[in-house]
Coordinates of C-alpha atoms in Angstrom, one line a residue:
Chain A
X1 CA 8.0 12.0 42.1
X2 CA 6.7 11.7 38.5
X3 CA 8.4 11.9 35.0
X4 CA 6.5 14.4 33.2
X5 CA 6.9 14.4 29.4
X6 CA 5.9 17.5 26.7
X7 CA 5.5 16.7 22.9
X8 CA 5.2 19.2 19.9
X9 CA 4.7 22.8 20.5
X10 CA 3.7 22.3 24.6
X11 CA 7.4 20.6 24.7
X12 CA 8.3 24.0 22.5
X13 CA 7.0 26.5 24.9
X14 CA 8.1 24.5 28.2
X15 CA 11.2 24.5 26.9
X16 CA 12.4 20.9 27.7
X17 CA 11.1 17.3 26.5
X18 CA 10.8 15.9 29.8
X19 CA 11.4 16.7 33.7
X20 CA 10.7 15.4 37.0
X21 CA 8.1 16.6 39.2
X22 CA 7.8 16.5 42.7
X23 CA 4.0 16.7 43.6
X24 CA 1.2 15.5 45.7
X25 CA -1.3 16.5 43.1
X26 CA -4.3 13.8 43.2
X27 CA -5.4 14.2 39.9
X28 CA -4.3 15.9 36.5
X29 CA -5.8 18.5 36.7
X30 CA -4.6 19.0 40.1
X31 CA -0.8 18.8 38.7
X32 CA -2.0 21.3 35.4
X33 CA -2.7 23.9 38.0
X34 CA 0.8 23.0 39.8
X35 CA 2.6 23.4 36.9
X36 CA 0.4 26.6 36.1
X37 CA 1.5 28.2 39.1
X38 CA 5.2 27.9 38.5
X39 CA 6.5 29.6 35.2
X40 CA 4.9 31.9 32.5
X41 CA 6.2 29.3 29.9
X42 CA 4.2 26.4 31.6
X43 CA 0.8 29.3 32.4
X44 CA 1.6 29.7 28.6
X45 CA 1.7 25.9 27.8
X46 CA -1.4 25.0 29.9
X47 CA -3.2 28.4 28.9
X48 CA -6.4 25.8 26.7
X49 CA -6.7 22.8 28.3
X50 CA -9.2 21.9 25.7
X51 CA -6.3 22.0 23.5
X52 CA -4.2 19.4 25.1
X53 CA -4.0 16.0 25.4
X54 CA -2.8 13.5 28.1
X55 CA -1.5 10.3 28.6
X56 CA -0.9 8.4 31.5
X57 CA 1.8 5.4 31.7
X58 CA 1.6 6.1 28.0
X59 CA -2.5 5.3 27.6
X60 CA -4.9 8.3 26.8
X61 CA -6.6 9.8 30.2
X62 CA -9.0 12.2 30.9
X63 CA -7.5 15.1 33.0
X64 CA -9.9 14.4 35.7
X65 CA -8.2 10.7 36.0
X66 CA -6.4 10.3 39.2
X67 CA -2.3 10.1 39.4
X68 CA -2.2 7.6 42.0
X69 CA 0.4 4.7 41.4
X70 CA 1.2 6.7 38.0
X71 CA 5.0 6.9 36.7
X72 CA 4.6 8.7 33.2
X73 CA 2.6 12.0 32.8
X74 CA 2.7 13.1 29.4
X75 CA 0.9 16.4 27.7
X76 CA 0.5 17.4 24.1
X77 CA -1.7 18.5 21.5
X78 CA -4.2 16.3 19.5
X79 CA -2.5 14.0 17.3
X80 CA -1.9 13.7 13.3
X81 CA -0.3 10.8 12.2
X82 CA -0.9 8.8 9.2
Chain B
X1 CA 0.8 -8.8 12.5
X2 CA 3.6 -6.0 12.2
X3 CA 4.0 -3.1 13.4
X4 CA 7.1 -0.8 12.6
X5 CA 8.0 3.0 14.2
X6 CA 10.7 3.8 12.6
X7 CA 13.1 6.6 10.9
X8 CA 14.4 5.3 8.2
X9 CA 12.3 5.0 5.0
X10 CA 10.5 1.7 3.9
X11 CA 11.1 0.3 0.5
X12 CA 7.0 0.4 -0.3
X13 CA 6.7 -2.5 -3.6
X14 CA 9.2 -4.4 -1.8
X15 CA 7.1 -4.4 1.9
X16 CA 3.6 -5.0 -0.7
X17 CA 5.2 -7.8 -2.3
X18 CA 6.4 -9.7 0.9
X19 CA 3.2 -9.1 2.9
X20 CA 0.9 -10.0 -0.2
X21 CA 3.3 -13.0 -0.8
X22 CA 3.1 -14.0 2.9
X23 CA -0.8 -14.3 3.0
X24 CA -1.8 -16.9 0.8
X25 CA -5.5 -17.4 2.0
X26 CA -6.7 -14.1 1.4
X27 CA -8.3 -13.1 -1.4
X28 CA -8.2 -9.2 -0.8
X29 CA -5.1 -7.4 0.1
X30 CA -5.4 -3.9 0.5
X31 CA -2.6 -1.1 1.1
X32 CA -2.8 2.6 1.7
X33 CA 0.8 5.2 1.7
X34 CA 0.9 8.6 2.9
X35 CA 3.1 10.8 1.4
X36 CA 4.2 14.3 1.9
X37 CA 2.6 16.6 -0.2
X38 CA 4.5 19.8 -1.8
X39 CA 1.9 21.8 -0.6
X40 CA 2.7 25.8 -0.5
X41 CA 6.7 25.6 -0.9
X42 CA 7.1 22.9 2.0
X43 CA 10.5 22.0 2.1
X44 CA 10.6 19.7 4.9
X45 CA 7.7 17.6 7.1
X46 CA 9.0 17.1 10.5
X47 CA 7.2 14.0 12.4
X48 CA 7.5 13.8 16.4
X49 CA 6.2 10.6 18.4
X50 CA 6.0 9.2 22.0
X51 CA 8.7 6.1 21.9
X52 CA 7.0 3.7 23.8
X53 CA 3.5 4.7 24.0
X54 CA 3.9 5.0 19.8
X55 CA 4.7 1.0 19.3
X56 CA 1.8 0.2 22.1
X57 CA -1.3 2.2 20.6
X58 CA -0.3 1.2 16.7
X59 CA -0.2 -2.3 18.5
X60 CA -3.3 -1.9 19.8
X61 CA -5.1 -0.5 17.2
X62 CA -3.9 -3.1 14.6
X63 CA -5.2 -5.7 17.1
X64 CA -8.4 -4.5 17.4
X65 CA -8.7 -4.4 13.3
X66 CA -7.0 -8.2 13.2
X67 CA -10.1 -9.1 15.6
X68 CA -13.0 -7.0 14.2
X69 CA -12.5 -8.0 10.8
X70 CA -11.0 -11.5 11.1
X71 CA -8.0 -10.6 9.1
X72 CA -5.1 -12.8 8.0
X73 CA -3.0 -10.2 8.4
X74 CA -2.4 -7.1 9.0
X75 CA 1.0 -4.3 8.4
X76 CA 1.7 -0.7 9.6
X77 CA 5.1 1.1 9.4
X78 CA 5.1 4.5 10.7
X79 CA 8.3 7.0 9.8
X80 CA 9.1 10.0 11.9
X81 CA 12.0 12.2 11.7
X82 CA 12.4 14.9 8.9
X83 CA 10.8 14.2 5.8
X84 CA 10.9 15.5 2.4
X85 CA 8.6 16.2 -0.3
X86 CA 7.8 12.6 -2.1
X87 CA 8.6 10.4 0.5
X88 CA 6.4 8.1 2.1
X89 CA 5.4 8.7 5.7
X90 CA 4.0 5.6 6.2
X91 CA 2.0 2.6 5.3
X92 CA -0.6 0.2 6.5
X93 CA -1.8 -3.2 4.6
X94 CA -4.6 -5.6 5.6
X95 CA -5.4 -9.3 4.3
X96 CA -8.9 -10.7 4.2
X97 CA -10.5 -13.2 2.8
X98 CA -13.1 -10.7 0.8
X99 CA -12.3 -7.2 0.0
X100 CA -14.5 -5.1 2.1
X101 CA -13.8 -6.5 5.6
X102 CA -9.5 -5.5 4.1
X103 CA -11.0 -1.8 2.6
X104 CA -12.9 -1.5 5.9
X105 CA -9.9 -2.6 8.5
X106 CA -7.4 -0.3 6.4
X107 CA -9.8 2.6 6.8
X108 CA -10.1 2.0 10.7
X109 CA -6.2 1.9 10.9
X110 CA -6.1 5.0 9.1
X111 CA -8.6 6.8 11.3
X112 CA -7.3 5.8 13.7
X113 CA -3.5 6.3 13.1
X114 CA -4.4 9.9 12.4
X115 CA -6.2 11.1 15.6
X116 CA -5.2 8.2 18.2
X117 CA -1.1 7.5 17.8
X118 CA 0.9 10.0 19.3
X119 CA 2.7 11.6 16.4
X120 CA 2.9 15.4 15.5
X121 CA 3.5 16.9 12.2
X122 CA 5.3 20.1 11.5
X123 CA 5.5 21.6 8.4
X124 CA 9.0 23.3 7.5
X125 CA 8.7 26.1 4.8
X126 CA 11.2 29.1 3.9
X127 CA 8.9 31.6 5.5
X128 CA 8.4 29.7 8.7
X129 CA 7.4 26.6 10.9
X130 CA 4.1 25.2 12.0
X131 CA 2.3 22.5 13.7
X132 CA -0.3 20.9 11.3
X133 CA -3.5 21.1 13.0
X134 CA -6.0 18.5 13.9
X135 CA -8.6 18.7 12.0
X136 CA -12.4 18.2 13.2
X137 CA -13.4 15.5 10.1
X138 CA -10.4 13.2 11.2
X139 CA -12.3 13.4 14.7
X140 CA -15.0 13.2 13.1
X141 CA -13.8 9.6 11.2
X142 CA -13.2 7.9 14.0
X143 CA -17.4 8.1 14.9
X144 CA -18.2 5.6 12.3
X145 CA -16.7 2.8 13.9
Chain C
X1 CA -4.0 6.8 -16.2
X2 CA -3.2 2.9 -17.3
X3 CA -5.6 0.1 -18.1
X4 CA -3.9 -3.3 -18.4
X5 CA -5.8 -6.6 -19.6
X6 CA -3.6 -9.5 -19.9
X7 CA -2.6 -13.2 -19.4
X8 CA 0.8 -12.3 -18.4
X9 CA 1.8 -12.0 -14.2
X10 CA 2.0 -8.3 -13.0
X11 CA 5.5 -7.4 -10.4
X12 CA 2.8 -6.1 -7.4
X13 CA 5.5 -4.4 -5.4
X14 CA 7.2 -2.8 -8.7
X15 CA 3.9 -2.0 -9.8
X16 CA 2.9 -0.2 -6.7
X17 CA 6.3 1.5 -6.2
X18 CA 5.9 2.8 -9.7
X19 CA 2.7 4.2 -9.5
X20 CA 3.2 6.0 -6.3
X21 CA 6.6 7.1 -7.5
X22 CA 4.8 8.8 -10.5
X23 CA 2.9 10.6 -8.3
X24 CA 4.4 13.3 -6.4
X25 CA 1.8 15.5 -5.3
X26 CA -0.8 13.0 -3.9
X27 CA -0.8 12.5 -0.1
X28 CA -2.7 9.8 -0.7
X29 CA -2.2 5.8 -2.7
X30 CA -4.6 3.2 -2.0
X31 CA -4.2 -0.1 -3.3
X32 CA -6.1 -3.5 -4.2
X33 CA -4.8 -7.1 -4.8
X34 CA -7.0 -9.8 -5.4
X35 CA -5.6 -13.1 -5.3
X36 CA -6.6 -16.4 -5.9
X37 CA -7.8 -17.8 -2.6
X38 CA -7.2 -22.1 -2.1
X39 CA -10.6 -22.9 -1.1
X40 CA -12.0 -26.3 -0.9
X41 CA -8.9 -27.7 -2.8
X42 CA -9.1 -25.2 -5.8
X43 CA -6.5 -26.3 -8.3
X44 CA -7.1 -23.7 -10.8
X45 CA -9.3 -20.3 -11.9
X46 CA -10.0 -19.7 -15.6
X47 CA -10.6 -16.2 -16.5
X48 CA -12.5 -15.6 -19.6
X49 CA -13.2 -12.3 -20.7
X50 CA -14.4 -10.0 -23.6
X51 CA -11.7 -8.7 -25.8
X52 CA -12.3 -5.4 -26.8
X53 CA -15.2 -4.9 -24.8
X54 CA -13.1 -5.2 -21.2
X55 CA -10.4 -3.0 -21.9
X56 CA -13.4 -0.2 -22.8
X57 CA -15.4 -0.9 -20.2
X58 CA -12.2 -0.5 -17.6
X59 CA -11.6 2.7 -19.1
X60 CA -14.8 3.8 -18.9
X61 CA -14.9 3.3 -15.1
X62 CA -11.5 4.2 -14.5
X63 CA -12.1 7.7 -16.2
X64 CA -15.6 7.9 -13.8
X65 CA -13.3 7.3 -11.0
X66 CA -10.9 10.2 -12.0
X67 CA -13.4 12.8 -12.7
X68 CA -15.5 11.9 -9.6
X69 CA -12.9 11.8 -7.0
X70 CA -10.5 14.4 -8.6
X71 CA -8.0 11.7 -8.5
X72 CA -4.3 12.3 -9.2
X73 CA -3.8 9.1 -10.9
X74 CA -5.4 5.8 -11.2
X75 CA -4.1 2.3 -12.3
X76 CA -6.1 -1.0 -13.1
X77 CA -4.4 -4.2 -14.2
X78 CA -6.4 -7.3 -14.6
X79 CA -5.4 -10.9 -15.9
X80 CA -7.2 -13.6 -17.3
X81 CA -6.1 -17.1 -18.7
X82 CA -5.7 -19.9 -15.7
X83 CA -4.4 -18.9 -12.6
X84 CA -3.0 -21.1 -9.6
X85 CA -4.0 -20.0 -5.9
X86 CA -2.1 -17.8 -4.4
X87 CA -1.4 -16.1 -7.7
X88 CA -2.8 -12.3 -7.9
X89 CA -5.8 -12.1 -10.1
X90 CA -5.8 -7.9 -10.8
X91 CA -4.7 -5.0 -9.0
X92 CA -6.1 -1.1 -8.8
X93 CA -4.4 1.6 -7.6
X94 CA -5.3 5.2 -6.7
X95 CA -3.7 8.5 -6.1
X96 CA -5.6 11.6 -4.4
X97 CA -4.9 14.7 -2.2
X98 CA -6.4 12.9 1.1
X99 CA -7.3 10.0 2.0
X100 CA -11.1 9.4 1.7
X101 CA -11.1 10.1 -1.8
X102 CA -8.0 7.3 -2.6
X103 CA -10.1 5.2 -0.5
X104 CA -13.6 5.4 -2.0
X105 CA -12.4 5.9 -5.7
X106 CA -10.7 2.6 -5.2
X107 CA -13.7 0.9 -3.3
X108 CA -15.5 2.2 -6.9
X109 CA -13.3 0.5 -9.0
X110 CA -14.0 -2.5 -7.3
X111 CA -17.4 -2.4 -7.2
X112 CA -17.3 -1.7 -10.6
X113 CA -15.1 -4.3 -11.9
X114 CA -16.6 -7.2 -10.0
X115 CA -19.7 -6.5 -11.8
X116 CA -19.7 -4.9 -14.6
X117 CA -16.4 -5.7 -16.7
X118 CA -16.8 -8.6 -18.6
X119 CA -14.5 -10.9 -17.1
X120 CA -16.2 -14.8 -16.0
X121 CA -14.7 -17.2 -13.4
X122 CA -14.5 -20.7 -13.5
X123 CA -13.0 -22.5 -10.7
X124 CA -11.5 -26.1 -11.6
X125 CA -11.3 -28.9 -9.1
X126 CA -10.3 -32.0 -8.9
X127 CA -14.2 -32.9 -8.5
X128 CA -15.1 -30.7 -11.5
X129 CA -15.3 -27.6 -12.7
X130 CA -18.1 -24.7 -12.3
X131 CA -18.5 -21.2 -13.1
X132 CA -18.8 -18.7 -10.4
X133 CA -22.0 -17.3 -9.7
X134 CA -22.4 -13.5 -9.2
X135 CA -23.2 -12.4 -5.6
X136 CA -26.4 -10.8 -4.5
X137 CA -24.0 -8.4 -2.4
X138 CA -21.7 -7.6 -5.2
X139 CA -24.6 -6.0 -7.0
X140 CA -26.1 -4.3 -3.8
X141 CA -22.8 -3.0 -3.6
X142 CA -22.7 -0.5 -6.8
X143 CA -25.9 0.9 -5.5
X144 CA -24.0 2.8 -2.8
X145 CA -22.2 5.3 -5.5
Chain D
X1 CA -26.2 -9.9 -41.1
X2 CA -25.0 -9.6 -37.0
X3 CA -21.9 -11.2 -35.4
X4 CA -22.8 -13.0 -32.1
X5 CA -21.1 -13.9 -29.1
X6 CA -21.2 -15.6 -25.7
X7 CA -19.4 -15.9 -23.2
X8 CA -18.9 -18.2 -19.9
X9 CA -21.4 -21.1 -19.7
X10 CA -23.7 -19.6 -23.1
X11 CA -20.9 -20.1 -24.9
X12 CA -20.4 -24.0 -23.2
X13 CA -24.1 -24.4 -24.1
X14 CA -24.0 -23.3 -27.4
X15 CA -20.9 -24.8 -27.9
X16 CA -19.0 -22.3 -30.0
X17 CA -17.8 -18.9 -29.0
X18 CA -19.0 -16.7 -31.9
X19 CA -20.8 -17.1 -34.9
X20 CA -22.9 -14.9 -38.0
X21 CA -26.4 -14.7 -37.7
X22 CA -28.4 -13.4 -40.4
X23 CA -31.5 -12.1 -39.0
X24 CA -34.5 -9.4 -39.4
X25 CA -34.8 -9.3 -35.6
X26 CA -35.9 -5.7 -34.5
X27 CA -34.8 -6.3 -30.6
X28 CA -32.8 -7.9 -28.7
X29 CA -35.6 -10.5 -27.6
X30 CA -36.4 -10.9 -30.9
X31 CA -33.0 -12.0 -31.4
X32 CA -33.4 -14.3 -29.0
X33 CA -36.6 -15.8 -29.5
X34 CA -35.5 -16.6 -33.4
X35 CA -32.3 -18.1 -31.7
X36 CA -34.0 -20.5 -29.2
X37 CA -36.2 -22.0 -32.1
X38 CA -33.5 -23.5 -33.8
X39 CA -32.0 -26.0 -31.4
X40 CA -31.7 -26.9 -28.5
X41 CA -28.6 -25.6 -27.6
X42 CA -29.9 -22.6 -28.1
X43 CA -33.1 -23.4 -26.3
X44 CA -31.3 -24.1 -22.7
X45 CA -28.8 -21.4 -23.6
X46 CA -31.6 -19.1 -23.3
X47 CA -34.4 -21.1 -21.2
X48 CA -34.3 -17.4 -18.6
X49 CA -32.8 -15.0 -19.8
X50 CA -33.1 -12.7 -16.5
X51 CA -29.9 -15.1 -15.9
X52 CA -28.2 -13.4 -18.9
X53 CA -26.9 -10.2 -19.9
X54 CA -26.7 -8.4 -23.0
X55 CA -23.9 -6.2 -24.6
X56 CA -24.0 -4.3 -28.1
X57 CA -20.9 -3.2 -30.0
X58 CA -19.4 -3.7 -26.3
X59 CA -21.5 -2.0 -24.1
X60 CA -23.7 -3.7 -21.7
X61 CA -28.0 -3.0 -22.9
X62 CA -31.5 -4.2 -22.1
X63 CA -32.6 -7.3 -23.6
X64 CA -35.5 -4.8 -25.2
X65 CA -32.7 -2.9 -27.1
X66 CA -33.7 -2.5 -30.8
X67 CA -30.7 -3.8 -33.2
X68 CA -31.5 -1.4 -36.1
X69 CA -27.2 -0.8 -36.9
X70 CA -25.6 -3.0 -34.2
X71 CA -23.2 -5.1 -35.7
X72 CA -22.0 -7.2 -32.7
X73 CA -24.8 -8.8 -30.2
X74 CA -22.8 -10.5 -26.9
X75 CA -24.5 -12.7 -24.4
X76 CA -23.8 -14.0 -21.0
X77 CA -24.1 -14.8 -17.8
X78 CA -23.7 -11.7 -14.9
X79 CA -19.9 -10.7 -14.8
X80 CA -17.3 -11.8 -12.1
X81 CA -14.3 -9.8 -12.5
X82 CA -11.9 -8.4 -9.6

């Protein structure tokens, strides 16, 4: 079980701001193609990968990183602050 | 070192004054405020973060500024929420002892801020909403460091 | 655009709030306080300066600034007379669209001022007195604009 | 007839902050030169004068500058503002 949390317009076209997942996916990229699979909104959200960014246990990852041991899985787009 | 994440707005002279009055010992203090821009009939900015993460990667980044550049100190406060035209999004201040290791940390913070702390901008006008963008040259900043 | 030369203590935060306050449209304000820093038991810096001559000279770089960076606004207050540590010597302030441009124009100010207003500084101790020599760096540092 | 000034540790030298010079001086160096023959004041005021700077009427000038309708010569040492 892992909390999976959306920000700005991929928590827009998901729908909801966070959600728990059941999975056995080994890496992100592994749970992308999950969530993929599920719903158009989430084939929609995931459609550019390049576009997206992730955090694990609220630290930047790559989406090759592995979920092992992880709590927090959160996707959005690239940041602007300041 | 402070770091703030917060909604309500900041009262700017008085957070200068009390930071610059709390680092006697430098000789440079250096501050930099974003504000929203009227740009194109924007009525409203609308600024979305990660509570939690937020707090962690400003902390981090201030941090690594406090060490790089030896400062005395070092300020950011970061708004989210809906704001309007005028107001101040946030802030950052640094304290060193000469001004271009306090010009240089404040510039780091700010590329970094801008590309590196999960917040997301949307701009609110009559005619619609959007997402503001990332844009390549604030990727771009963060390569000089 | 302001140029202040004067004996008389600035309010910092007022100063800054008013500034940025004035300039709605600007996304960006970037701000520089230079303070009188307690080294080596410092009990006092004497600023002399050039009547006349310093107030023109500010202006001149100040309106180079402006042109250059396309600045909104930009404000330079600098004090002379005898200052106690701690105290803030001069302040600049800049206004600009984004963020590079508040930050370099106010870098050039700096550069500018340290060595090419006429302003001298002599720093008074209890074991004497001595003017403060001009750094190498400071003038290797106007080369950059 | 030219008003002079200095500034900083000239004017400690020289011991007063301004004064009236009447001079035929066609340069700055000139200027100079007549000024470090009269005393000795004047002589270490001026002993290197890559050490100095110039201003006329207020704005900063080479030490070869000539003088023909300046009617205020200012030396010292290399500013320290900010």
């Amino acid at each position: 079980m892992i909390e999976v949390l959306y920000f700005a317009w991929v928590r827009e076209r998901i729908g909801v701001p966070r959600e728990r997942v059941e999975t056995t996916a080994a890496t992100v990229a592994d749970l992308v193609a999950e969530l993929r699979g599920r719903e158009d909104r989430y084939a929609a959200a995931f459609a550019d990968t390049s576009a997206l960014r992730v955090a694990l246990d609220q630290g930047l990852a790559d989406f090759d990183a592995p979920l092992a041991g992880v709590r927090e899985v959160a996707f959005f787009p690239p940041m602007t602050g300041g | 070192m402070r770091v703030a994440v917060q909604s309500a707005a900041f009262d700017l002279g008085a957070e200068v004054a009390a930071f610059t009055d709390s680092v006697i010992g430098a000789g440079a203090v250096v501050t930099f405020t974003g504000i929203v821009r009227p740009d194109g009939g924007l009525t409203a900015m609308e600024i979305e973060h990660y509570p939690g993460m937020t707090e962690k990667a400003i902390s981090d980044i201030a941090a690594q500024a406090v060490a790089r550049w030896a400062l005395a100190d070092a300020l950011v406060i970061h708004r989210y929420g809906s704001l309007k035209p005028g107001e101040a999004i946030m802030m950052v201040a640094t304290a060193a002892p000469h001004r271009a290791d306090a010009f240089q940390a404040a510039e780091f913070l700010m590329d970094y801020l801008k590309s590196r702390a999960p917040f997301w901008k949307k701009e609110i006008r009559a005619q619609g909403e959007a997402w503001v963008a990332a844009r390549d040259e604030d990727e771009a900043a963060l390569r000089r460091w």
